[in-house]
Coordinates of C-alpha atoms (C1' of nucleotides) in Angstrom, one line a residue:
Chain A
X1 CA 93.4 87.8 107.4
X2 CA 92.8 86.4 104.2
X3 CA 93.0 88.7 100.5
X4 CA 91.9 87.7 97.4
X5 CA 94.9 87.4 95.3
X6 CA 95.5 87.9 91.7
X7 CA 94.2 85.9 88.6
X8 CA 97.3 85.5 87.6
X9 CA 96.6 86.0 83.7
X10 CA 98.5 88.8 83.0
X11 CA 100.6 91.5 84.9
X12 CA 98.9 93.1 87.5
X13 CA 97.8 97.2 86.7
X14 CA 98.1 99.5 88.7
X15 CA 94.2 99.5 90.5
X16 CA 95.1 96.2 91.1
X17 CA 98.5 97.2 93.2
X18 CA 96.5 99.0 95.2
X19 CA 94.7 96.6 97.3
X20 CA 97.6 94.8 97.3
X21 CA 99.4 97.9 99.0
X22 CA 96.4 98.8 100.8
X23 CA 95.9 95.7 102.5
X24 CA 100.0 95.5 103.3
X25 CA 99.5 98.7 105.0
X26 CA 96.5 97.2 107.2
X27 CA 98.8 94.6 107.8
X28 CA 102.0 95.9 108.8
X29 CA 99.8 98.5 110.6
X30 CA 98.2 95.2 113.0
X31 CA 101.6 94.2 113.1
X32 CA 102.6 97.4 114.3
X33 CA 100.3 96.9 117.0
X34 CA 101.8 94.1 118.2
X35 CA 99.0 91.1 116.6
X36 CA 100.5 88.2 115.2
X37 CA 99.3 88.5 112.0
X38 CA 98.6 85.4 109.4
X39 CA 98.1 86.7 106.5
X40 CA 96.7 84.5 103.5
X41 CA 96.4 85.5 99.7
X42 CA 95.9 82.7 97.4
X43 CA 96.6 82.9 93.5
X44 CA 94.0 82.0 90.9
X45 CA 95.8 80.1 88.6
X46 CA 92.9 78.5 86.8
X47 CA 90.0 80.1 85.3
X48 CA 88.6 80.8 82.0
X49 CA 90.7 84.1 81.7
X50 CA 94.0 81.8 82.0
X51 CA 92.6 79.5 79.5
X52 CA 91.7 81.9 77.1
X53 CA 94.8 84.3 77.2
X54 CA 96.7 80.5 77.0
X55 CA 94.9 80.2 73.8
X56 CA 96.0 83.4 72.5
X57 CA 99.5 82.7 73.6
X58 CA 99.4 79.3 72.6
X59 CA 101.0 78.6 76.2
X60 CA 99.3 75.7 78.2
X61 CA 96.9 77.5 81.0
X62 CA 98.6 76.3 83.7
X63 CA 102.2 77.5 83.0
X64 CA 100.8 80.5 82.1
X65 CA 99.7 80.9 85.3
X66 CA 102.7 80.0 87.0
X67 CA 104.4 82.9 85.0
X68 CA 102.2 85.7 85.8
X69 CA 102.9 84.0 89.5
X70 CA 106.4 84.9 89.3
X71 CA 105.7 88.2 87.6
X72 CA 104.0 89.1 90.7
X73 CA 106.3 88.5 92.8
X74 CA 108.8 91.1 90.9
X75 CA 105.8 93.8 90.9
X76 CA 104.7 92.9 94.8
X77 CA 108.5 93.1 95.8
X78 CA 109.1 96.8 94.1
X79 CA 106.1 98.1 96.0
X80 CA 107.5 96.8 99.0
X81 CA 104.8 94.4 99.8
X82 CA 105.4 91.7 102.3
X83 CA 105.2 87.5 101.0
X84 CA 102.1 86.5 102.7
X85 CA 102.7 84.1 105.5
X86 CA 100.8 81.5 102.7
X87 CA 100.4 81.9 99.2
X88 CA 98.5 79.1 98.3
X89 CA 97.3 78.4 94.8
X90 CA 93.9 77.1 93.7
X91 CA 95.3 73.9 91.8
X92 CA 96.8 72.9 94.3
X93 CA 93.3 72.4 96.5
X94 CA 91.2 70.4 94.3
X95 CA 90.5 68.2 96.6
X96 CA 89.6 70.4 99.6
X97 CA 87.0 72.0 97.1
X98 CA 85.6 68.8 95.8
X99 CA 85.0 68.1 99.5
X100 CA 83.3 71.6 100.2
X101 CA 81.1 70.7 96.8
X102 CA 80.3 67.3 98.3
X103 CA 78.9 68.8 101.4
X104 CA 76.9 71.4 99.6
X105 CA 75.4 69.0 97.9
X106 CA 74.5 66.6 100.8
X107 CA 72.9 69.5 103.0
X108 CA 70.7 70.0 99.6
X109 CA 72.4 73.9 99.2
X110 CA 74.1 72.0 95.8
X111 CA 72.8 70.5 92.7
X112 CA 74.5 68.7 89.7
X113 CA 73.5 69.1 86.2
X114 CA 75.3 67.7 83.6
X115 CA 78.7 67.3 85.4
X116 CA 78.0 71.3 86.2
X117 CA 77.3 71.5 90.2
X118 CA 75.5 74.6 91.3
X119 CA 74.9 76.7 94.1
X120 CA 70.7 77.1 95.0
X121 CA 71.4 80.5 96.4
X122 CA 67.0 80.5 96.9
X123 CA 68.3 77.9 99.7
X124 CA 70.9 80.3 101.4
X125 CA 68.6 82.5 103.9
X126 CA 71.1 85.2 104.0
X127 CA 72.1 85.6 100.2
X128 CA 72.5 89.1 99.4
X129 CA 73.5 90.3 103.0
X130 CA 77.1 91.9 102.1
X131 CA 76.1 93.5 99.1
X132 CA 72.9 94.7 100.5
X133 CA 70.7 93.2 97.9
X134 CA 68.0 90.9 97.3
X135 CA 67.4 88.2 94.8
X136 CA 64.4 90.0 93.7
X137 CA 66.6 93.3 92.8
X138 CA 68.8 91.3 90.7
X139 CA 66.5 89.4 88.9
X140 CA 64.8 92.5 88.0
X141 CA 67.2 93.8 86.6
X142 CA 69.6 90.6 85.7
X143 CA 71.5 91.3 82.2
X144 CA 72.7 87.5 82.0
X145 CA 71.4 85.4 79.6
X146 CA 69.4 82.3 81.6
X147 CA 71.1 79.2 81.7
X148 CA 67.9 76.9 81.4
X149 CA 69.6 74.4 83.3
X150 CA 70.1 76.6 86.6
X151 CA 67.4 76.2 89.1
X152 CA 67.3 80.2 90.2
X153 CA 68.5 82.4 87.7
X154 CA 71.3 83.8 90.5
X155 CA 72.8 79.9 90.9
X156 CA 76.6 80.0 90.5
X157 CA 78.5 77.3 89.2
X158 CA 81.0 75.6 91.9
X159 CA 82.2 73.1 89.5
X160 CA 82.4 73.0 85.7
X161 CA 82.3 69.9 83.4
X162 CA 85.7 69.7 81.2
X163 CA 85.5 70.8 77.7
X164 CA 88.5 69.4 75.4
X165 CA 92.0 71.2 75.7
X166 CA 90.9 73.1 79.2
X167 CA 92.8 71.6 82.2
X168 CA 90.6 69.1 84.1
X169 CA 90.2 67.4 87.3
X170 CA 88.7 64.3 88.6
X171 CA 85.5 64.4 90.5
X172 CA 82.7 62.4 91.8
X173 CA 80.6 64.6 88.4
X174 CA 83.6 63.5 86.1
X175 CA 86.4 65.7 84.8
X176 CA 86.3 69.1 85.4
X177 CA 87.6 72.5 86.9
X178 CA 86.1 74.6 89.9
X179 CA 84.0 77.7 89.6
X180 CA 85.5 81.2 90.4
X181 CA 84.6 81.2 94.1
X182 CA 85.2 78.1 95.3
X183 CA 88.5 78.3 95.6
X184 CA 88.7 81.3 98.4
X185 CA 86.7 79.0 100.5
X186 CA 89.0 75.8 100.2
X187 CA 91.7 77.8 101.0
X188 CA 90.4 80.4 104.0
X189 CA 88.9 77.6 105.7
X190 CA 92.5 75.5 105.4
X191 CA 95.0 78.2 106.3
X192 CA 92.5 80.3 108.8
X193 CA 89.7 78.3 109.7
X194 CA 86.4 79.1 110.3
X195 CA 85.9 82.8 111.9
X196 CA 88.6 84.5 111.1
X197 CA 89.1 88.1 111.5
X198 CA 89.3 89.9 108.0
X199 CA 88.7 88.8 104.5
X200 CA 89.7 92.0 101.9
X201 CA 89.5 92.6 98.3
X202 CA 89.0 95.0 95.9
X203 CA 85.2 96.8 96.0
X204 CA 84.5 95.0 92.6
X205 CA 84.3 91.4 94.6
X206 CA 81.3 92.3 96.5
X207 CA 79.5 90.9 94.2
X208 CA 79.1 88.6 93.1
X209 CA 82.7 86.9 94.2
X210 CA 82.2 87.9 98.1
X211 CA 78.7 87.2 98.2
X212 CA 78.7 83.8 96.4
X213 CA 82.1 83.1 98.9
X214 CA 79.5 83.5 101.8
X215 CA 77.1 81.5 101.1
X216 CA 78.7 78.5 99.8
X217 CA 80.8 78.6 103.3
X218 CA 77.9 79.4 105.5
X219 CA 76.5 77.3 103.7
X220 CA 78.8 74.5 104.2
X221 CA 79.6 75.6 107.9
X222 CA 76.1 75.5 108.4
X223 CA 75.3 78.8 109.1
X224 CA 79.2 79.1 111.6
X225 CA 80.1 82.8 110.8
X226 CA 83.2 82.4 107.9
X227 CA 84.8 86.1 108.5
X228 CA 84.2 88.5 110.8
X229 CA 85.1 91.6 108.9
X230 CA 84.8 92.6 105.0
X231 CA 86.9 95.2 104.1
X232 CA 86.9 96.8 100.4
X233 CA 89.2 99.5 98.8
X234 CA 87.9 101.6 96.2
X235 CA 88.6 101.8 92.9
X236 CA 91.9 103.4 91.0
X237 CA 89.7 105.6 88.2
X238 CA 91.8 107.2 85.2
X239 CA 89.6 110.2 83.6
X240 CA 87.4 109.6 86.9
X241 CA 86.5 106.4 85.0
X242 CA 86.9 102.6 86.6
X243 CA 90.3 101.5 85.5
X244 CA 89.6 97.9 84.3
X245 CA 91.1 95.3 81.9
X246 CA 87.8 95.0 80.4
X247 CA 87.5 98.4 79.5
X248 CA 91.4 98.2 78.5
X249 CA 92.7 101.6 79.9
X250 CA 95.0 100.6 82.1
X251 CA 98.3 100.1 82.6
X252 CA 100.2 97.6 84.2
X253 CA 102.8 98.1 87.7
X254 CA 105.2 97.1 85.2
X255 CA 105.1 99.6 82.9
X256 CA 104.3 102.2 85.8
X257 CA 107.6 101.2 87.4
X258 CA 109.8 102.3 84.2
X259 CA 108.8 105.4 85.1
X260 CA 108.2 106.2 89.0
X261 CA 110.3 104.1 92.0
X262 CA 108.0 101.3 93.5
X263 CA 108.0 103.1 96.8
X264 CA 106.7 106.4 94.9
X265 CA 104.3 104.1 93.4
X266 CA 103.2 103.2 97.0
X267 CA 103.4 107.0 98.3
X268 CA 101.0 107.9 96.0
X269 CA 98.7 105.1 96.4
X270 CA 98.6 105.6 100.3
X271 CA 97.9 109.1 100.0
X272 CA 94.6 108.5 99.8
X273 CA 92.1 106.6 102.3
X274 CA 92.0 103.2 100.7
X275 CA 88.1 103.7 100.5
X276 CA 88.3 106.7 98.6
X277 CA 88.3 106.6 94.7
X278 CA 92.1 107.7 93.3
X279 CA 92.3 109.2 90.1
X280 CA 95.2 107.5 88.2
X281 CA 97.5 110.7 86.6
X282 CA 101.0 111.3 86.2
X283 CA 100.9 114.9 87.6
X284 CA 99.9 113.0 90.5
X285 CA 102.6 111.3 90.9
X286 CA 104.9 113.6 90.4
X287 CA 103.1 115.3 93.0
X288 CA 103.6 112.3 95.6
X289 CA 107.3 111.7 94.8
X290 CA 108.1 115.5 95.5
X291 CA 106.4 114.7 98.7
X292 CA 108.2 111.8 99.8
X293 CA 111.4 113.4 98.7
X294 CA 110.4 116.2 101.4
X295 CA 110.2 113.3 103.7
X296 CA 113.4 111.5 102.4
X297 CA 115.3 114.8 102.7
X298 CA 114.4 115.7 106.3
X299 CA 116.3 112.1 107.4
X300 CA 119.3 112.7 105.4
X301 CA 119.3 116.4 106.4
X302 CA 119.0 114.9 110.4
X303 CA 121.6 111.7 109.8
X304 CA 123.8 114.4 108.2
X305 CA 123.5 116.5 111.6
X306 CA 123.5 113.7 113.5
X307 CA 127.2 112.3 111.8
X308 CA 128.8 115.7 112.7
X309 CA 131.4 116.2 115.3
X310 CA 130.6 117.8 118.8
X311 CA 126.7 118.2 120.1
X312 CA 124.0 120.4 120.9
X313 CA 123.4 121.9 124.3
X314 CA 120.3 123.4 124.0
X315 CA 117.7 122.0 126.7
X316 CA 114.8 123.7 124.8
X317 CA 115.5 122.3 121.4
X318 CA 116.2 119.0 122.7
X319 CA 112.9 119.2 125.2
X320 CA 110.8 120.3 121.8
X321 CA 112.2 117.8 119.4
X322 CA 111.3 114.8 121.8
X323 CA 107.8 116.7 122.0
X324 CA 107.3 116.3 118.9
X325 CA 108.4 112.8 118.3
X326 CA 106.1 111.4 120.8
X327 CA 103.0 113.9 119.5
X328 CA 104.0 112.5 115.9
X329 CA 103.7 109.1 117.1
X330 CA 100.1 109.7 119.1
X331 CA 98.5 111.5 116.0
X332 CA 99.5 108.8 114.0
X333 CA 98.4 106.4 116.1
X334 CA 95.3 108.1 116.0
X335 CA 94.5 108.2 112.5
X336 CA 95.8 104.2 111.7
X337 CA 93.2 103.8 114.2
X338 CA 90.5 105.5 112.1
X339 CA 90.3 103.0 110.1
X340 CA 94.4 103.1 108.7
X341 CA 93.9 106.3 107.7
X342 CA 97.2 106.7 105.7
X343 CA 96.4 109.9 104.5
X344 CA 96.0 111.6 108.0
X345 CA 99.4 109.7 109.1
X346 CA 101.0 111.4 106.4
X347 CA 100.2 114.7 108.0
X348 CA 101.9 113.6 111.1
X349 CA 105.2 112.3 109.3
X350 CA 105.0 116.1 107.3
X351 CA 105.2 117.9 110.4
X352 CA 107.7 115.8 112.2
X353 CA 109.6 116.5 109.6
X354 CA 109.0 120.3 109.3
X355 CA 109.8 120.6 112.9
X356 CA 112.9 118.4 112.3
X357 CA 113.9 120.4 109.5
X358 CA 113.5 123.7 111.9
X359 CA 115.7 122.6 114.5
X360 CA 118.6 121.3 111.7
X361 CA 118.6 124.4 110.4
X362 CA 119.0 126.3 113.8
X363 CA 121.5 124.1 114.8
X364 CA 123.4 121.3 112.6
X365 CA 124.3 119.4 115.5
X366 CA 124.0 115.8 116.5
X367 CA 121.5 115.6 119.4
X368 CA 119.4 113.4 121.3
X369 CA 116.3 115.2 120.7
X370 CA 116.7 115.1 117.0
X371 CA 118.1 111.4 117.2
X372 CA 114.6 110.0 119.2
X373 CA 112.8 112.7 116.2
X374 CA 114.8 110.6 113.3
X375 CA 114.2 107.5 114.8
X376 CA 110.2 108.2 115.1
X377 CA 110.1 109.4 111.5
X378 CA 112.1 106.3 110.3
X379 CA 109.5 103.8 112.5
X380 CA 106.7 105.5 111.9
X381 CA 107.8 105.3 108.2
X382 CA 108.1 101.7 108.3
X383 CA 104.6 101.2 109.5
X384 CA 103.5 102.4 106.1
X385 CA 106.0 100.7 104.2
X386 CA 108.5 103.2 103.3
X387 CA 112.4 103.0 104.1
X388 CA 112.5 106.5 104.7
X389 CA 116.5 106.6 104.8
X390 CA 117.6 104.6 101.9
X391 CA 115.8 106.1 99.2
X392 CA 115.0 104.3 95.5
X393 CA 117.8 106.0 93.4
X394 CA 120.2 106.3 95.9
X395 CA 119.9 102.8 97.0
X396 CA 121.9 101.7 94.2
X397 CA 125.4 102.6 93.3
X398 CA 126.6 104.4 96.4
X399 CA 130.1 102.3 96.9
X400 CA 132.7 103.0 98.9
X401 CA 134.8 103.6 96.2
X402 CA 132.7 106.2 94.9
X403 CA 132.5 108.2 98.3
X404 CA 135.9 108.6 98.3
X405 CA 135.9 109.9 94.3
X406 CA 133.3 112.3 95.5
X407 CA 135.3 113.9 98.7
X408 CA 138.1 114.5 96.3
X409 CA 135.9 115.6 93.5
X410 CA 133.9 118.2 96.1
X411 CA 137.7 118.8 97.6
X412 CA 138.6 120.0 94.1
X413 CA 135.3 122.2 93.6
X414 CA 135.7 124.0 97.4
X415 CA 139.6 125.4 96.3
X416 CA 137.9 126.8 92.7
X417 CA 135.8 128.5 95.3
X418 CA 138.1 129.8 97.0
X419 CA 140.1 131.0 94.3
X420 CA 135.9 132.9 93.3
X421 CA 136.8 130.6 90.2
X422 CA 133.0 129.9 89.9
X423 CA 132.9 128.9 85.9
X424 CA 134.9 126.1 87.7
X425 CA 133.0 125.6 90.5
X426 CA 129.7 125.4 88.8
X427 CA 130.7 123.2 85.7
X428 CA 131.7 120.5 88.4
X429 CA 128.2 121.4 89.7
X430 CA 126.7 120.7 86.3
X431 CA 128.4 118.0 84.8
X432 CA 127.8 116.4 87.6
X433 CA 123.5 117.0 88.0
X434 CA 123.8 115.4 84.5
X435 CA 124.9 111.9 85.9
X436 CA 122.5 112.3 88.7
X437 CA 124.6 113.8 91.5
X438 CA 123.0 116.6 92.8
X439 CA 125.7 119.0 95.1
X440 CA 124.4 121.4 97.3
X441 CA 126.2 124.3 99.5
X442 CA 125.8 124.9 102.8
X443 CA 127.3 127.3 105.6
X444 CA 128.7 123.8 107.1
X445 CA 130.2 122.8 103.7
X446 CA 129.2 120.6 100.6
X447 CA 127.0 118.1 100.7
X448 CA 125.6 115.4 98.0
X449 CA 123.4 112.9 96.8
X450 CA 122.6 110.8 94.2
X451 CA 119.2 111.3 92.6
X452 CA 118.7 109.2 89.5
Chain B
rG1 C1' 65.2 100.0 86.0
rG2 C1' 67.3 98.3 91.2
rC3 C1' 71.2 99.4 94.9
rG4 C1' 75.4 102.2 96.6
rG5 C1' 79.2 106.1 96.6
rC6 C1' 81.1 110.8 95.7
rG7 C1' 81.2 116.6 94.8
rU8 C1' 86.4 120.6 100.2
rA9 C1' 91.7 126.2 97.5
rG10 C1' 95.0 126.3 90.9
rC11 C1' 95.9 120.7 91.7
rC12 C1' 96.0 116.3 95.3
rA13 C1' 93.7 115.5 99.9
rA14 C1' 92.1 114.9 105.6
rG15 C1' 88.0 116.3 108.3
rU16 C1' 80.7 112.9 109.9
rG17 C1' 77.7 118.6 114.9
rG18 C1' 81.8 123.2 117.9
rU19 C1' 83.8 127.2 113.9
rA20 C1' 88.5 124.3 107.5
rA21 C1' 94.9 119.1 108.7
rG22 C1' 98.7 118.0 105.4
rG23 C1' 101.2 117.8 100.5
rC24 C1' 102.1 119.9 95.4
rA25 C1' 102.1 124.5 92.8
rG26 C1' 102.4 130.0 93.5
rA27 C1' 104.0 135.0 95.9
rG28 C1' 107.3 137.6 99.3
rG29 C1' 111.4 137.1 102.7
rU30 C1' 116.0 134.6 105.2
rC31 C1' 120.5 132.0 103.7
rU32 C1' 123.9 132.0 99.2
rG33 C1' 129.1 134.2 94.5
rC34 C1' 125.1 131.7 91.9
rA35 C1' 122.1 127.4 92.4
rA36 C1' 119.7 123.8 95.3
rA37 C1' 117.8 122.3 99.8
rA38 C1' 115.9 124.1 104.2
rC39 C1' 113.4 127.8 107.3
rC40 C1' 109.8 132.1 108.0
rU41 C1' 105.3 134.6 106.2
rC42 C1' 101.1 134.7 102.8
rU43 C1' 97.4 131.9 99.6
rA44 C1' 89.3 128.5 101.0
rU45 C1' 85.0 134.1 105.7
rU46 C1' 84.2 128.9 103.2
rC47 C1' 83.2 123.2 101.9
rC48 C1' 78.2 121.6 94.3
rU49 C1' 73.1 124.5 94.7
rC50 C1' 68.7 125.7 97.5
rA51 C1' 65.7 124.9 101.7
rG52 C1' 65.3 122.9 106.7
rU53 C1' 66.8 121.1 111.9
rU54 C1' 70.2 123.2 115.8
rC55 C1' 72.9 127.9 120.3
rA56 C1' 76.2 125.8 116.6
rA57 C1' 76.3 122.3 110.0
rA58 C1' 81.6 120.8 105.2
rU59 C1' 79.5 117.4 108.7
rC60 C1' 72.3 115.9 110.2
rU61 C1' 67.4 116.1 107.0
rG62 C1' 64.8 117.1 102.3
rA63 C1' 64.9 118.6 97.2
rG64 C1' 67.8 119.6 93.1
rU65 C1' 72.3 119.1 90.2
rG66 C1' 76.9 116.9 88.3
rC67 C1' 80.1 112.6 88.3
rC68 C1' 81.2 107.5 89.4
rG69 C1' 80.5 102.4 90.8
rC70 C1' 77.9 97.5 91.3
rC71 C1' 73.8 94.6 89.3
rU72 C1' 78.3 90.5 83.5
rC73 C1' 84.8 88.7 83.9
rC74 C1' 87.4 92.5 86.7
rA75 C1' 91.2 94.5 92.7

RNA sequence: GGCGGCGUAGCCAAGUGGUAAGGCAGAGGUCUGCAAAACCUCUAUUCCUCAGUUCAAAUCUGAGUGCCGCCUCCA
């Protein structure tokens, strides 16, 4: 599959994370399914956005690119999204494009002016078929100035002349930079080939990006079928509006992650199916990380049964835990086949874990029942790209060093209980929720956690 | 103006013809020295409005209404 990666002029915002989530969860969902997926997303490291914000930054376009690159990287990694199996980047395919552009031209679907080449999209039979328009629609209501020079008003630009200080190429039209599609054609046809199964973005590339990607390819394949499936996500709106870098209310992963764990980040943006609109709002995600700490908490309450001594005998617990592991892992089956319908598979981790929770409580034993139930919650976890039993703020500091500090520490706390000295008991209680130590009683003893 | 999408409880959100999943919040209860977590029970006679099709509609059709998106760089 390939995915239209980032323009890599800036940080990434959050709208932006969520294809990039989105289409990791389609992915590790085909995977899941045993495909052998190849997964291509290219970066867009030249354009005019890179060589304006390298104006403004007084950074050469290129290196600014290659800095936003790596700033990916450090956002994609937090969210838990998998390194494509390619990452190629536009300037390094130059060549491939000026050989597309050189075929366009020769079956007459191309045209230079100027050291500009165009695309006739009037000579594309098909133009308009994704987005489910026709050229007549959008002239009628086109809001572009008409570039004189362009033989239909729709024609898009494959190849640009130079203009001093932008980065520049050699071509058979002289020095120059691609247009904005050309590049996802270069480099789906190298890595994938023609015909490949899925080509995703963000609902915004329809049009034109998609659309133009088409053509020129169909185009150049002569009329060969350049991906099977399109698949969009829908937009991440803030005050039900678009959130955008043009209209400027957005805010960036990196800022997002300051405040909320990546992998609440991710919670939230899965709990929603990715062809839904998600209104962006901190409630909300406050809202998702209580719910993946419901998650989080059923596997430590289970490993925490599971680590005790002796076992449970009970046939009918252990005959309904493994019940519901396997009906856990058939509903969500069922709705990642709908079309990866996270939402719905959340429903199926929830009650896993209710019933989980249920039998832990009855009995806070280790079983084999409630170890096939873990393990199902933990897989089925994975699918979607959560690590259900190393949670963000405990992953850190947990040392071996400090386990032991804490069994003394908890040691101390259980004889002040004892003794009913409870100002005691509860200031160790206390002190300790201030460093982010949570301790909790139980019938089968103390228990604790780190919690940032 | 052209094209498309959406409107489900206090909030988030599944559900595209068979009688409203799940989460958050809230109420009551169990447990507990207290707290937390967990568990149990309750919380939409109803899915924007009206009309229609059907034995049956949140789901289909028509009209209305509100919101959003694309048509220009954007995931």
């Amino acid at each position: 599959m390939y995915v239209c990666g980032p323009t890599t002029y800036n940080f990434i915002h959050v709208g932006n994370a969520r294809m990039f989530v989105v289409f990791d969860m389609i992915r590790r969902y085909l995977m899941h399914k045993g495909y052998d997926v190849r997964y291509v997303q290219n970066f867009t490291d030249v354009d005019d956005k890179i060589i304006k914000r390298g104006k403004e930054e007084g950074m050469e376009p290129l290196v600014l690119g290659q800095k936003y690159i790596e700033e990916y990287f450090k956002d994609a990694t937090a969210l838990n999204i998998l390194p494509a199996t390619v990452h190629p980047k536009a300037t390094e395919h130059i060549p491939e494009m000026i050989e597309i552009i050189q075929g366009l031209i020769s079956s007459g679907l191309a045209y230079e002016v100027e050291g500009d080449v165009y695309f006739a999209v009037d000579h594309f039979p098909n133009y308009g078929k994704l987005s489910g328009r026709t050229l007549e629609d959008m002239k009628a209501g086109a809001r572009v100035e008409v570039d004189e020079r362009k033989h239909h008003p729709m024609d898009f630009a494959l190849w640009k002349n130079t203009k001093p200080g932008e980065p520049a190429w050699k071509s058979p039209w002289g020095m120059g930079r691609p247009g904005w599609h050309i590049e996802c054609t270069a480099m789906s046809l190298k890595y994938l080939g023609a015909g490949f199964d899925i080509h995703g973005g963000g609902g915004d590339l329809v049009f034109p990006h998609h659309e133009n990607e088409i053509a020129q390819t169909e185009g150049y394949l002569k009329g060969e079928t350049f991906a099977h499936f399109w698949m969009h996500n829908a937009f991440l709106t803030i005050n039900q509006e678009k959130m955008s870098k043009s209209l400027g209310n957005f805010f960036t992963t990196r800022e997002l992650l300051e405040k909320f764990p990546g992998e609440v980040i991710r919670f939230y943006l899965l709990g929603t199916h990715y062809r839904s609109p998600l209104d962006f709002d901190d409630q909300n995600l406050v809202m998702a990380q209580k719910g993946l700490e419901r998650l989080q908490t059923s596997i430590r309450l289970a490993q925490q049964a599971l680590e005790r001594v002796g076992s449970s005998n009970n046939d009918r617990i252990e005959a309904e835990l493994f019940k519901a592991a396997i009906e856990a892992r058939e509903a969500f089956g069922k709705a990642m086949d709908d079309d990866f319908n996270s939402a719905l598979a959340y429903a199926t981790l929830f009650e896993l874990a209710k019933t989980m929770n249920g039998y832990v409580q009855e009995n806070p034993a280790p079983s084999k029942g409630l170890q096939e139930a873990q393990k199902t919650l933990i897989e089925l976890g994975e699918v979607l790209g959560f690590d259900l039993l190393h949670p963000a703020p405990a992953r850190v500091e947990k040392d071996e060093i400090l386990n032991q500090v804490m069994e003394i520490v908890l040691q101390i706390r259980l004889r002040s209980r004892q003794k009913k000295d409870w100002e005691m008991a509860d200031f160790i209680r206390d002190a300790l929720k201030d460093k982010g130590i949570i301790i909790e009683d139980t019938p089968q003893g103390a228990r604790w956690q780190i919690k940032k």
